Short mmCIF file of N, CA and C in Angstrom, two decimals:
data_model
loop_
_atom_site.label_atom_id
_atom_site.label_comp_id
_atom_site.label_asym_id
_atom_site.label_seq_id
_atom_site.Cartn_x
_atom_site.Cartn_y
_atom_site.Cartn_z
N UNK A 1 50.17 101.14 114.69
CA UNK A 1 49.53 99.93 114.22
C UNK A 1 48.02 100.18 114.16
N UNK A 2 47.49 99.62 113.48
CA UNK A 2 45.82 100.21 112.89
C UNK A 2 44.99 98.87 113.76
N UNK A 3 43.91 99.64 114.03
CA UNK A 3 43.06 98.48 115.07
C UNK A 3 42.97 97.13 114.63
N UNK A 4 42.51 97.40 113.12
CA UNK A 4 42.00 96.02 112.22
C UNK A 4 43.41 95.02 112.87
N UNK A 5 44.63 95.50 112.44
CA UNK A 5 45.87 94.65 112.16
C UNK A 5 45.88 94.12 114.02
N UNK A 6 45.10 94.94 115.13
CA UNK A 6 45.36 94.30 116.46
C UNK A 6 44.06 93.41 116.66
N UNK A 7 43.00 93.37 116.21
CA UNK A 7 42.53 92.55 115.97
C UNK A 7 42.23 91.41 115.28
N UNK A 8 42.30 91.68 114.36
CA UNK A 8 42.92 90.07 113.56
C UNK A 8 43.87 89.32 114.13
N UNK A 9 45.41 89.57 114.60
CA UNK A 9 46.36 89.23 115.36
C UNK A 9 45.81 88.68 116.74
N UNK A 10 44.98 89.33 117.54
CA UNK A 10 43.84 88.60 118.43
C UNK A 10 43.41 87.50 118.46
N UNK A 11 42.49 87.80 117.33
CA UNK A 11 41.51 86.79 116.61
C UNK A 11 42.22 85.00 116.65
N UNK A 12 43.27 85.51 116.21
CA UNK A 12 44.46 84.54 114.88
C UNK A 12 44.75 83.81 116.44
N UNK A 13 45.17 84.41 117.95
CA UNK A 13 45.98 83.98 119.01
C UNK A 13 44.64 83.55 119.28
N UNK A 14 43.38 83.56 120.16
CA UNK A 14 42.03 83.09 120.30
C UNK A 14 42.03 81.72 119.57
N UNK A 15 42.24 81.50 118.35
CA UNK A 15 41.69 80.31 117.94
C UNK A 15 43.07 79.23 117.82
N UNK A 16 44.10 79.90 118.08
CA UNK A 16 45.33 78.85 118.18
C UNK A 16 45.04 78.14 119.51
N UNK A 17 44.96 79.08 120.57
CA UNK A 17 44.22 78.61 122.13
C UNK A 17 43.34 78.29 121.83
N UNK A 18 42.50 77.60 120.59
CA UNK A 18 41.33 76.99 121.17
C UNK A 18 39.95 77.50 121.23
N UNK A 19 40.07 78.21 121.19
CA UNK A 19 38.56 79.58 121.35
C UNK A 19 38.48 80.33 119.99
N UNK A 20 37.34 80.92 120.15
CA UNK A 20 36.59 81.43 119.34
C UNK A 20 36.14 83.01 119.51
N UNK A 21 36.34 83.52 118.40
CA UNK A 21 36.52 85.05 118.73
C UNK A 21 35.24 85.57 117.60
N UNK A 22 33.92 86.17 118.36
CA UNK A 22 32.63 86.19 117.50
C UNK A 22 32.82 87.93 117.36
N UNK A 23 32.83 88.45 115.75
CA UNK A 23 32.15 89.68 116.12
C UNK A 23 30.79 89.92 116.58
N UNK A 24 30.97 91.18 117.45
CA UNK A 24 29.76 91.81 118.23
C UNK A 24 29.10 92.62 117.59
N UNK A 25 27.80 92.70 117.16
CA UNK A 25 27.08 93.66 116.58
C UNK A 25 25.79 94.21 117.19
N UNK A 26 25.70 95.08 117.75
CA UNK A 26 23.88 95.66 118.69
C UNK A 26 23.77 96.44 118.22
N UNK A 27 22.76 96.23 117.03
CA UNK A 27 22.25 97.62 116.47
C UNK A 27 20.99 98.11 117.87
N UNK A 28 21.48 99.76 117.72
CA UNK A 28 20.85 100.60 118.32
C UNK A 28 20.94 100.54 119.96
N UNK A 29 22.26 99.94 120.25
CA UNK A 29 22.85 100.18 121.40
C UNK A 29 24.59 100.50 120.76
N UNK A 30 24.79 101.64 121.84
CA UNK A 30 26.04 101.81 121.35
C UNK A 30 27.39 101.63 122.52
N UNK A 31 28.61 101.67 121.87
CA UNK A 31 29.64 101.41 122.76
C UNK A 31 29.86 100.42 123.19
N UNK A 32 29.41 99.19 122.03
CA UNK A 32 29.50 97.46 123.09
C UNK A 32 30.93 97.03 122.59
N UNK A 33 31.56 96.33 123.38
CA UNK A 33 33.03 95.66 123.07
C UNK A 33 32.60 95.53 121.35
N UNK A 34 33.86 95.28 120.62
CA UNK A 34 34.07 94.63 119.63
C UNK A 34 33.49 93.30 119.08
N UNK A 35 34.26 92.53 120.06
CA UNK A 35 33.95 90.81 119.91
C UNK A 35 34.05 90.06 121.32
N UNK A 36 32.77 88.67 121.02
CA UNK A 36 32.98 88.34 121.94
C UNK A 36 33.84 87.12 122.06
N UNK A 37 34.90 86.48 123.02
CA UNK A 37 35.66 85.53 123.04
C UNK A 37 35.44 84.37 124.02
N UNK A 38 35.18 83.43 123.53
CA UNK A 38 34.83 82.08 124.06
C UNK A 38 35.80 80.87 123.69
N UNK A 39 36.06 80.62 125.24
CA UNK A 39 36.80 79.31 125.31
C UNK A 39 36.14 78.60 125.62
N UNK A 40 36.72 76.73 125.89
CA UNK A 40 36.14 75.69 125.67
C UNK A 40 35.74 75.45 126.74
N UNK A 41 34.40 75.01 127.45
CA UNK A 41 34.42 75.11 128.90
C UNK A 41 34.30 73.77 129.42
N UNK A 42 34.83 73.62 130.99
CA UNK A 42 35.45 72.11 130.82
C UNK A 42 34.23 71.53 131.48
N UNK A 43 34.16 70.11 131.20
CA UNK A 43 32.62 69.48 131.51
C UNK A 43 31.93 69.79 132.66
N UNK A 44 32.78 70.08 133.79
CA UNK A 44 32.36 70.30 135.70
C UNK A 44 32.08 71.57 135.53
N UNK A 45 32.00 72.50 134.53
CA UNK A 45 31.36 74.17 134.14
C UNK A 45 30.64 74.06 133.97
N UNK A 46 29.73 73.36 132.85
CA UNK A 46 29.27 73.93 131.89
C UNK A 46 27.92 74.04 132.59
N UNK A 47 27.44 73.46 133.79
CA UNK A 47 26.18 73.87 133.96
C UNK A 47 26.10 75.01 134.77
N UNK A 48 27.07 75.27 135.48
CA UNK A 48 27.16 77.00 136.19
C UNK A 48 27.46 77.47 135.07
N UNK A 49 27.97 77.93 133.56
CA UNK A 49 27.91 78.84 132.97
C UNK A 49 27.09 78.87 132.14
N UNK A 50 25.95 77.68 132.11
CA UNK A 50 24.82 77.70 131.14
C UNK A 50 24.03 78.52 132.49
N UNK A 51 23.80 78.76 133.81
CA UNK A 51 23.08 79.61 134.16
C UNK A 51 22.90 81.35 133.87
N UNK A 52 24.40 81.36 134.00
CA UNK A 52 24.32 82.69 133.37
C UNK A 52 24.65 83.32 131.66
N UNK A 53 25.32 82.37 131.01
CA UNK A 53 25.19 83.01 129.75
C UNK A 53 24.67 81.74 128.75
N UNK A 54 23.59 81.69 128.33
CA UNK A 54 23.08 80.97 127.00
C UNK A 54 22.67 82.12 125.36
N UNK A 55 23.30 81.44 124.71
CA UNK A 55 22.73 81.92 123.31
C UNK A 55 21.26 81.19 123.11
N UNK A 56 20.50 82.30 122.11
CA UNK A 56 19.61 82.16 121.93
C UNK A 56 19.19 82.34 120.38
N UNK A 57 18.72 81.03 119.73
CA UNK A 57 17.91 81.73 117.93
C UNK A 57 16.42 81.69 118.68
N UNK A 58 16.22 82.49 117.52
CA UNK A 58 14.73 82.32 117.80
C UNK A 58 14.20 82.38 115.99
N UNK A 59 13.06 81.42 116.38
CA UNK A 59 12.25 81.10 114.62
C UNK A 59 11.16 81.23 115.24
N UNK A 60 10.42 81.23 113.90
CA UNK A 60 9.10 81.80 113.45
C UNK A 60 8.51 80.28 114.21
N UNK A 61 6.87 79.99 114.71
CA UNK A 61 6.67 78.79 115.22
C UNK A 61 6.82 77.41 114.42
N UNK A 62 7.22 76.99 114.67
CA UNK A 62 7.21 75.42 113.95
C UNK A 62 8.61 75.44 113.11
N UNK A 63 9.18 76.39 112.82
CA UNK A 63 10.00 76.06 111.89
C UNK A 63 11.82 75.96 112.46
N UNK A 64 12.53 75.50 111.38
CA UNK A 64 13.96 75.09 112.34
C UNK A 64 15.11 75.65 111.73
N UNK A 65 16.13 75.72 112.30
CA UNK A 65 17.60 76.33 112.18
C UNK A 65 17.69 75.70 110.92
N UNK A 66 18.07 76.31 109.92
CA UNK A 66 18.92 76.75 108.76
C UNK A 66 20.39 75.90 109.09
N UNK A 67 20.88 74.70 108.18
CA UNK A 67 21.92 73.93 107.95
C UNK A 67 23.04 74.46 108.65
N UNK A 68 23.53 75.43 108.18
CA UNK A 68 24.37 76.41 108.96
C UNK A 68 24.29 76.95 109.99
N UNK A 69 23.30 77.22 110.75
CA UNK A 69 22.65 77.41 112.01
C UNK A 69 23.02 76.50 112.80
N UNK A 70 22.66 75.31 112.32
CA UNK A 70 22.79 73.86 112.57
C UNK A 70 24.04 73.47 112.97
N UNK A 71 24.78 73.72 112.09
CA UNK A 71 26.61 73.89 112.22
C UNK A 71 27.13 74.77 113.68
N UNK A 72 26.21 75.91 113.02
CA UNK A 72 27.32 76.66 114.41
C UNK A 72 26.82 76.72 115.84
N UNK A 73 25.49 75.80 115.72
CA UNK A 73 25.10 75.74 117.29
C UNK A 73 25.12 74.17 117.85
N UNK A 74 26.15 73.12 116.64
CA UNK A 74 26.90 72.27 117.41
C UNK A 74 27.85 72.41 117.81
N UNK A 75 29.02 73.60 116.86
CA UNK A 75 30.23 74.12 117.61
C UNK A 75 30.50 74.81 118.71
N UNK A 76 29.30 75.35 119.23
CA UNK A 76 29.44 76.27 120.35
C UNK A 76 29.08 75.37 121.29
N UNK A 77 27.77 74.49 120.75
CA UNK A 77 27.38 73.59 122.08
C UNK A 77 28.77 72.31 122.51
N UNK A 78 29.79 72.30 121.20
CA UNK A 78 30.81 71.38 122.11
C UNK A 78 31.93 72.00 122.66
N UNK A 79 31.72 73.28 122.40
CA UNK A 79 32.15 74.34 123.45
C UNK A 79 31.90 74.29 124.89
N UNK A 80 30.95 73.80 124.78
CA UNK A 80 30.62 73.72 126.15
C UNK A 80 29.33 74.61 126.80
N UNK A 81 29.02 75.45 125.78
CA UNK A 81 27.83 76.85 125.82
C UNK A 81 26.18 75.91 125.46
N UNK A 82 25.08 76.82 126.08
CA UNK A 82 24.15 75.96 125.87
C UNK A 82 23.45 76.97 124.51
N UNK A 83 22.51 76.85 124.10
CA UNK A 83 22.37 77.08 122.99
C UNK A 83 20.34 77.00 122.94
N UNK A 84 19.79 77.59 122.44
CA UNK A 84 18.39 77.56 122.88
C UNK A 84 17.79 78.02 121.39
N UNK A 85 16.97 76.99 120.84
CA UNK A 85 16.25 77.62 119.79
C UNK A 85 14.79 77.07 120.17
N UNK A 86 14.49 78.77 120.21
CA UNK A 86 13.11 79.22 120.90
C UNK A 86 12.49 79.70 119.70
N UNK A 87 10.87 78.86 119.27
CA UNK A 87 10.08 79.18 118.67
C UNK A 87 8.70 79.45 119.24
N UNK A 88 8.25 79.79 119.91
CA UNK A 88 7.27 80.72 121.08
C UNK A 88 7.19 81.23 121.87
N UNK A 89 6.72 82.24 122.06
CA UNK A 89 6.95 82.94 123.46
C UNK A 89 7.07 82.57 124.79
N UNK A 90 7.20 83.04 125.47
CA UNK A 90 7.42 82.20 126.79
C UNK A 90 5.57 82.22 127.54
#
């Protein structure tokens, strides 16, 4: 069986359960998992797992997430994931 066909089949079981299966891409790091898989996290979580894992956009100053941006960082945030769009440095 060819990887693609065990991943897709993955993918396909991930979102029947509910979750969400992101490909992984790090340019210029190598050997990172495939994809990452996120389930729905239940309300009494979500602030212990917003300590340790938050997504992050980041824009140029002043300016804002792109419609679609917009989209997929309400789906993750009713995921239960926190979500951070950072336009200045810290």
């Amino acid at each position: 069986m060819r990887e693609s066909a065990i991943e897709h089949a993955d993918t396909k079981a991930t979102s029947a359960q509910g979750g969400l299966s992101l490909k992984f891409v790090s340019p210029g790091r190598a050997n990172v998992p495939d994809r990452i898989k996120l389930f729905p996290v239940p309300p009494e979580h979500q602030e212990i797992v917003a300590r340790y894992f938050r997504f992050a956009e980041y824009k140029a100053p002043n300016k804002k997430p792109r419609p679609g941006q917009v989209r997929e960082h309400a789906r993750l945030r009713a995921m239960g994931f926190a979500v951070d769009v950072i336009d200045q440095a810290p």
